[in-house]
PDB file of C-alpha atoms in Angstrom:
ATOM      1  CA  MET A   1       9.294 -27.343  -3.264  1.00  0.00           C
ATOM      2  CA  LYS A   2      11.593 -24.585  -3.723  1.00  0.00           C
ATOM      3  CA  LYS A   3      12.904 -26.171  -6.688  1.00  0.00           C
ATOM      4  CA  ILE A   4       9.698 -27.113  -8.578  1.00  0.00           C
ATOM      5  CA  LEU A   5       8.573 -23.569  -8.200  1.00  0.00           C
ATOM      6  CA  PHE A   6      11.760 -22.500  -9.504  1.00  0.00           C
ATOM      7  CA  VAL A   7      11.423 -24.565 -12.623  1.00  0.00           C
ATOM      8  CA  VAL A   8       7.603 -23.417 -13.073  1.00  0.00           C
ATOM      9  CA  ALA A   9       8.636 -19.824 -12.740  1.00  0.00           C
ATOM     10  CA  MET A  10      11.286 -20.332 -15.235  1.00  0.00           C
ATOM     11  CA  LEU A  11       8.711 -22.472 -18.079  1.00  0.00           C
ATOM     12  CA  VAL A  12       5.886 -19.279 -17.379  1.00  0.00           C
ATOM     13  CA  SER A  13       9.218 -16.898 -18.110  1.00  0.00           C
ATOM     14  CA  ALA A  14       9.831 -18.751 -21.056  1.00  0.00           C
ATOM     15  CA  LEU A  15       6.455 -19.338 -22.718  1.00  0.00           C
ATOM     16  CA  ALA A  16       5.848 -15.742 -21.881  1.00  0.00           C
ATOM     17  CA  LEU A  17       8.903 -14.575 -24.151  1.00  0.00           C
ATOM     18  CA  ASN A  18       7.984 -16.878 -26.627  1.00  0.00           C
ATOM     19  CA  ALA A  19       4.919 -15.301 -26.893  1.00  0.00           C
ATOM     20  CA  GLN A  20       6.208 -12.001 -27.185  1.00  0.00           C
ATOM     21  CA  ASP A  21       8.225 -12.924 -30.104  1.00  0.00           C
ATOM     22  CA  GLY A  22       5.740 -14.618 -31.646  1.00  0.00           C
ATOM     23  CA  LEU A  23       6.738 -15.135 -35.416  1.00  0.00           C
ATOM     24  CA  LYS A  24       9.457 -12.504 -35.708  1.00  0.00           C
ATOM     25  CA  GLY A  25      12.113 -13.530 -37.358  1.00  0.00           C
ATOM     26  CA  THR A  26      10.026 -16.628 -39.297  1.00  0.00           C
ATOM     27  CA  TRP A  27      10.504 -16.325 -42.837  1.00  0.00           C
ATOM     28  CA  LEU A  28       7.558 -17.540 -44.948  1.00  0.00           C
ATOM     29  CA  ALA A  29       6.918 -19.071 -48.456  1.00  0.00           C
ATOM     30  CA  GLY A  30       3.858 -19.507 -50.744  1.00  0.00           C
ATOM     31  CA  GLY A  31       2.827 -18.566 -53.972  1.00  0.00           C
ATOM     32  CA  ALA A  32       0.299 -19.394 -57.153  1.00  0.00           C
ATOM     33  CA  ARG A  33       0.636 -21.274 -59.977  1.00  0.00           C
ATOM     34  CA  SER A  34      -1.989 -22.615 -62.681  1.00  0.00           C
ATOM     35  CA  LEU A  35      -2.159 -23.641 -65.985  1.00  0.00           C
ATOM     36  CA  GLY A  36      -5.052 -24.089 -68.366  1.00  0.00           C
ATOM     37  CA  SER A  37      -6.536 -24.985 -72.024  1.00  0.00           C
ATOM     38  CA  THR A  38      -9.721 -23.556 -73.286  1.00  0.00           C
ATOM     39  CA  LYS A  39     -11.108 -24.669 -77.169  1.00  0.00           C
ATOM     40  CA  VAL A  40     -14.299 -23.004 -78.025  1.00  0.00           C
ATOM     41  CA  HIS A  41     -16.264 -21.984 -81.293  1.00  0.00           C
ATOM     42  CA  ASP A  42     -16.555 -18.475 -82.358  1.00  0.00           C
ATOM     43  CA  THR A  43     -19.683 -16.882 -83.964  1.00  0.00           C
ATOM     44  CA  ASN A  44     -18.555 -18.270 -87.325  1.00  0.00           C
ATOM     45  CA  GLY A  45     -17.853 -21.556 -85.961  1.00  0.00           C
ATOM     46  CA  ASP A  46     -14.300 -21.428 -86.058  1.00  0.00           C
ATOM     47  CA  LYS A  47     -12.319 -23.285 -83.543  1.00  0.00           C
ATOM     48  CA  ILE A  48      -9.997 -20.766 -81.000  1.00  0.00           C
ATOM     49  CA  LYS A  49      -7.692 -22.382 -78.749  1.00  0.00           C
ATOM     50  CA  ALA A  50      -6.340 -20.685 -76.006  1.00  0.00           C
ATOM     51  CA  ASP A  51      -3.460 -21.710 -73.738  1.00  0.00           C
ATOM     52  CA  THR A  52      -2.382 -20.177 -70.399  1.00  0.00           C
ATOM     53  CA  TYR A  53       0.584 -20.283 -67.787  1.00  0.00           C
ATOM     54  CA  SER A  54       1.374 -18.442 -64.713  1.00  0.00           C
ATOM     55  CA  ILE A  55       3.297 -18.354 -62.125  1.00  0.00           C
ATOM     56  CA  MET A  56       4.159 -16.306 -58.805  1.00  0.00           C
ATOM     57  CA  PRO A  57       6.141 -17.235 -55.937  1.00  0.00           C
ATOM     58  CA  LEU A  58       6.106 -15.169 -52.532  1.00  0.00           C
ATOM     59  CA  VAL A  59       8.598 -14.690 -49.824  1.00  0.00           C
ATOM     60  CA  GLY A  60       8.651 -12.760 -47.091  1.00  0.00           C
ATOM     61  CA  THR A  61       9.658 -12.255 -43.313  1.00  0.00           C
ATOM     62  CA  PHE A  62       8.185 -11.329 -40.161  1.00  0.00           C
ATOM     63  CA  ILE A  63       9.855  -8.012 -38.767  1.00  0.00           C
ATOM     64  CA  THR A  64       7.634  -7.593 -35.464  1.00  0.00           C
ATOM     65  CA  PRO A  65       5.586 -10.500 -33.851  1.00  0.00           C
ATOM     66  CA  ASP A  66       2.907 -10.030 -35.940  1.00  0.00           C
ATOM     67  CA  VAL A  67       3.957  -7.848 -39.089  1.00  0.00           C
ATOM     68  CA  ALA A  68       5.524  -9.573 -41.778  1.00  0.00           C
ATOM     69  CA  VAL A  69       7.296  -7.851 -45.227  1.00  0.00           C
ATOM     70  CA  GLY A  70       7.875  -9.686 -48.128  1.00  0.00           C
ATOM     71  CA  GLY A  71       7.555  -9.717 -52.176  1.00  0.00           C
ATOM     72  CA  ALA A  72       6.329 -11.740 -55.535  1.00  0.00           C
ATOM     73  CA  LEU A  73       7.868 -11.634 -58.568  1.00  0.00           C
ATOM     74  CA  GLY A  74       5.338 -13.681 -61.458  1.00  0.00           C
ATOM     75  CA  TYR A  75       5.451 -14.219 -65.120  1.00  0.00           C
ATOM     76  CA  GLY A  76       2.313 -14.818 -67.057  1.00  0.00           C
ATOM     77  CA  TYR A  77       1.855 -16.457 -70.834  1.00  0.00           C
ATOM     78  CA  SER A  78      -1.376 -16.692 -72.875  1.00  0.00           C
ATOM     79  CA  LYS A  79      -1.660 -17.779 -76.165  1.00  0.00           C
ATOM     80  CA  VAL A  80      -5.345 -17.063 -78.322  1.00  0.00           C
ATOM     81  CA  ASP A  81      -4.253 -18.293 -81.873  1.00  0.00           C
ATOM     82  CA  ASP A  82      -1.691 -16.237 -83.271  1.00  0.00           C
ATOM     83  CA  LEU A  83      -2.005 -13.507 -80.032  1.00  0.00           C
ATOM     84  CA  LYS A  84       0.904 -14.296 -77.643  1.00  0.00           C
ATOM     85  CA  THR A  85       0.925 -12.551 -74.293  1.00  0.00           C
ATOM     86  CA  ASN A  86       3.761 -12.286 -71.688  1.00  0.00           C
ATOM     87  CA  THR A  87       3.538 -10.366 -68.591  1.00  0.00           C
ATOM     88  CA  PHE A  88       5.920 -10.030 -65.883  1.00  0.00           C
ATOM     89  CA  THR A  89       4.651  -8.929 -62.314  1.00  0.00           C
ATOM     90  CA  VAL A  90       6.807  -7.510 -59.166  1.00  0.00           C
ATOM     91  CA  MET A  91       5.041  -7.341 -56.169  1.00  0.00           C
ATOM     92  CA  PRO A  92       6.073  -5.692 -52.883  1.00  0.00           C
ATOM     93  CA  LEU A  93       3.665  -6.251 -49.597  1.00  0.00           C
ATOM     94  CA  VAL A  94       3.125  -6.233 -45.878  1.00  0.00           C
ATOM     95  CA  ARG A  95       1.117  -7.898 -43.481  1.00  0.00           C
ATOM     96  CA  LYS A  96      -0.275  -7.413 -40.001  1.00  0.00           C
ATOM     97  CA  TYR A  97      -2.194  -9.933 -38.165  1.00  0.00           C
ATOM     98  CA  TRP A  98      -4.228 -10.280 -35.609  1.00  0.00           C
ATOM     99  CA  ASN A  99      -4.808 -13.740 -33.474  1.00  0.00           C
ATOM    100  CA  ILE A 100      -8.396 -14.433 -33.120  1.00  0.00           C
ATOM    101  CA  THR A 101      -8.144 -17.744 -31.064  1.00  0.00           C
ATOM    102  CA  GLY A 102      -5.690 -20.433 -30.946  1.00  0.00           C
ATOM    103  CA  PRO A 103      -4.243 -21.333 -34.524  1.00  0.00           C
ATOM    104  CA  LEU A 104      -6.719 -19.372 -36.302  1.00  0.00           C
ATOM    105  CA  TYR A 105      -5.305 -15.511 -37.454  1.00  0.00           C
ATOM    106  CA  PHE A 106      -6.725 -12.376 -39.459  1.00  0.00           C
ATOM    107  CA  TYR A 107      -4.584 -10.352 -41.699  1.00  0.00           C
ATOM    108  CA  GLY A 108      -4.900  -7.584 -43.950  1.00  0.00           C
ATOM    109  CA  GLN A 109      -2.455  -7.334 -46.833  1.00  0.00           C
ATOM    110  CA  ALA A 110      -1.214  -4.157 -48.337  1.00  0.00           C
ATOM    111  CA  ALA A 111       0.406  -4.748 -51.591  1.00  0.00           C
ATOM    112  CA  LEU A 112       1.520  -2.598 -54.760  1.00  0.00           C
ATOM    113  CA  PRO A 113       1.874  -4.628 -57.636  1.00  0.00           C
ATOM    114  CA  VAL A 114       3.758  -3.801 -60.777  1.00  0.00           C
ATOM    115  CA  SER A 115       3.353  -5.558 -64.021  1.00  0.00           C
ATOM    116  CA  PHE A 116       4.869  -4.864 -67.568  1.00  0.00           C
ATOM    117  CA  GLY A 117       5.251  -6.794 -70.837  1.00  0.00           C
ATOM    118  CA  ASN A 118       3.896  -7.445 -74.149  1.00  0.00           C
ATOM    119  CA  SER A 119       1.193  -9.078 -76.801  1.00  0.00           C
ATOM    120  CA  LYS A 120       2.625  -9.956 -80.291  1.00  0.00           C
ATOM    121  CA  TYR A 121      -0.181 -10.968 -83.012  1.00  0.00           C
ATOM    122  CA  LYS A 122       1.291 -12.728 -85.629  1.00  0.00           C
ATOM    123  CA  GLY A 123      -0.597 -12.617 -88.809  1.00  0.00           C
ATOM    124  CA  ILE A 124      -1.038 -10.726 -92.238  1.00  0.00           C
ATOM    125  CA  ASP A 125      -1.010  -7.339 -89.714  1.00  0.00           C
ATOM    126  CA  ALA A 126       1.547  -8.195 -87.552  1.00  0.00           C
ATOM    127  CA  SER A 127       1.987  -5.992 -84.871  1.00  0.00           C
ATOM    128  CA  LYS A 128       2.952  -5.832 -80.983  1.00  0.00           C
ATOM    129  CA  VAL A 129       1.575  -3.974 -77.997  1.00  0.00           C
ATOM    130  CA  ASN A 130       4.192  -2.988 -74.850  1.00  0.00           C
ATOM    131  CA  GLU A 131       1.747  -3.360 -71.817  1.00  0.00           C
ATOM    132  CA  PHE A 132       2.185  -1.661 -68.218  1.00  0.00           C
ATOM    133  CA  GLY A 133      -0.011  -1.109 -65.109  1.00  0.00           C
ATOM    134  CA  ALA A 134       0.529  -0.497 -61.273  1.00  0.00           C
ATOM    135  CA  TYR A 135      -1.528  -0.972 -59.081  1.00  0.00           C
ATOM    136  CA  PHE A 136      -2.644  -0.695 -55.177  1.00  0.00           C
ATOM    137  CA  GLN A 137      -4.288  -3.342 -53.773  1.00  0.00           C
ATOM    138  CA  LEU A 138      -6.079  -4.018 -49.940  1.00  0.00           C
ATOM    139  CA  SER A 139      -6.824  -7.705 -49.197  1.00  0.00           C
ATOM    140  CA  PRO A 140      -7.843  -9.467 -45.900  1.00  0.00           C
ATOM    141  CA  GLY A 141      -7.825 -13.236 -45.221  1.00  0.00           C
ATOM    142  CA  PHE A 142      -7.653 -15.919 -42.695  1.00  0.00           C
ATOM    143  CA  ASP A 143      -4.308 -18.448 -41.892  1.00  0.00           C
ATOM    144  CA  VAL A 144      -4.543 -21.293 -39.779  1.00  0.00           C
ATOM    145  CA  ILE A 145      -1.490 -22.541 -38.791  1.00  0.00           C
ATOM    146  CA  VAL A 146      -1.207 -25.951 -38.876  1.00  0.00           C
ATOM    147  CA  ASN A 147       2.052 -26.555 -37.480  1.00  0.00           C
ATOM    148  CA  ASP A 148       5.735 -25.040 -37.042  1.00  0.00           C
ATOM    149  CA  TRP A 149       6.305 -25.125 -40.652  1.00  0.00           C
ATOM    150  CA  LEU A 150       2.792 -25.171 -42.755  1.00  0.00           C
ATOM    151  CA  THR A 151      -0.278 -22.925 -42.844  1.00  0.00           C
ATOM    152  CA  PHE A 152      -3.302 -22.516 -45.025  1.00  0.00           C
ATOM    153  CA  GLU A 153      -5.044 -19.679 -45.766  1.00  0.00           C
ATOM    154  CA  VAL A 154      -7.600 -17.977 -47.677  1.00  0.00           C
ATOM    155  CA  SER A 155      -8.143 -14.436 -49.007  1.00  0.00           C
ATOM    156  CA  PHE A 156      -9.440 -11.755 -51.469  1.00  0.00           C
ATOM    157  CA  VAL A 157      -9.113  -8.546 -53.025  1.00  0.00           C
ATOM    158  CA  LEU A 158     -11.110  -6.137 -51.426  1.00  0.00           C
ATOM    159  CA  VAL A 159     -10.106  -2.854 -52.987  1.00  0.00           C
ATOM    160  CA  ASN A 160      -7.777  -2.681 -56.159  1.00  0.00           C
ATOM    161  CA  ALA A 161      -6.924   0.965 -57.982  1.00  0.00           C
ATOM    162  CA  GLY A 162      -4.269   1.631 -60.491  1.00  0.00           C
ATOM    163  CA  TYR A 163      -3.052   2.624 -63.736  1.00  0.00           C
ATOM    164  CA  SER A 164      -2.365   0.701 -66.764  1.00  0.00           C
ATOM    165  CA  SER A 165      -1.189   1.809 -70.526  1.00  0.00           C
ATOM    166  CA  GLN A 166      -1.005  -0.081 -74.070  1.00  0.00           C
ATOM    167  CA  LYS A 167       1.451   1.444 -76.053  1.00  0.00           C
ATOM    168  CA  TYR A 168       0.850   0.011 -79.603  1.00  0.00           C
ATOM    169  CA  GLU A 169       3.755  -0.300 -82.464  1.00  0.00           C
ATOM    170  CA  GLU A 170       4.075   2.942 -84.629  1.00  0.00           C
ATOM    171  CA  GLY A 171       1.009   3.883 -82.573  1.00  0.00           C
ATOM    172  CA  PRO A 172      -0.421   5.634 -80.247  1.00  0.00           C
ATOM    173  CA  THR A 173      -0.725   5.225 -76.284  1.00  0.00           C
ATOM    174  CA  ASP A 174      -3.944   3.916 -74.504  1.00  0.00           C
ATOM    175  CA  ASP A 175      -3.979   4.349 -70.912  1.00  0.00           C
ATOM    176  CA  SER A 176      -6.510   4.381 -68.121  1.00  0.00           C
ATOM    177  CA  TRP A 177      -7.234   4.186 -64.186  1.00  0.00           C
ATOM    178  CA  ALA A 178      -9.716   2.623 -62.109  1.00  0.00           C
ATOM    179  CA  ILE A 179     -10.850   2.034 -58.595  1.00  0.00           C
ATOM    180  CA  ASN A 180     -12.798  -1.394 -57.848  1.00  0.00           C
ATOM    181  CA  GLY A 181     -14.199  -2.153 -54.822  1.00  0.00           C
ATOM    182  CA  ASN A 182     -15.357  -5.770 -53.910  1.00  0.00           C
ATOM    183  CA  SER A 183     -18.046  -5.874 -51.369  1.00  0.00           C
ATOM    184  CA  ILE A 184     -18.130  -8.497 -48.459  1.00  0.00           C
ATOM    185  CA  ASN A 185     -21.931  -8.878 -49.311  1.00  0.00           C
ATOM    186  CA  GLY A 186     -21.726  -9.722 -53.186  1.00  0.00           C
ATOM    187  CA  THR A 187     -21.948 -13.289 -54.675  1.00  0.00           C
ATOM    188  CA  GLU A 188     -18.749 -13.183 -55.323  1.00  0.00           C
ATOM    189  CA  PHE A 189     -15.264 -12.344 -53.921  1.00  0.00           C
ATOM    190  CA  GLY A 190     -12.449 -10.156 -55.357  1.00  0.00           C
ATOM    191  CA  ASP A 191      -9.687 -12.805 -56.629  1.00  0.00           C
ATOM    192  CA  LEU A 192     -10.563 -15.163 -53.853  1.00  0.00           C
ATOM    193  CA  THR A 193      -7.330 -17.246 -53.405  1.00  0.00           C
ATOM    194  CA  VAL A 194      -7.456 -20.687 -50.873  1.00  0.00           C
ATOM    195  CA  GLY A 195      -3.663 -21.943 -50.802  1.00  0.00           C
ATOM    196  CA  MET A 196      -0.757 -22.988 -48.159  1.00  0.00           C
ATOM    197  CA  LYS A 197       2.498 -21.418 -47.424  1.00  0.00           C
ATOM    198  CA  PHE A 198       5.575 -22.647 -45.740  1.00  0.00           C
ATOM    199  CA  LEU A 199       7.331 -21.428 -42.503  1.00  0.00           C
ATOM    200  CA  PHE A 200      10.939 -21.541 -41.943  1.00  0.00           C
TER     201      PHE A 200
END
């Protein structure tokens, strides 16, 4: 009987220790990818073709049982007729998780995306515009842990504030700043994303 009680006590201690550790030391990996092509006609009846491509892998690690830090690197490309745009993004982020019940978690994410790139127009009046943007984003989300290595999540941008500029080749620089808040009661969520990520 003493041996059984000892084994039960050891199991309870191990479970308690595991619960305290949570996901500390666990790495996560995910990201976003998109590819698209559109053909429309302008008011003159001319056909306009738009091709877009973007990729943004994300990697992070849990530094405490419920806080993860990480970052994402992104690249985006678009071509609309003779206008080509290339954009690079660097986005450090931090997430705080709260367990709702079982495998369901709520999290809040704060991120600082910084983007830079250029747009080039190849035509009679060939020109180039250098673009820059720095933002602060708050994004709430829900995460469901399926097993030891896979989770599904959904999130949206609640607040987006930042600065952007456009420097024209041999011309002026246009700049702007804005604060955008997306209502939870609205008919559209700000940048709603649904996806999966891997734990290792």
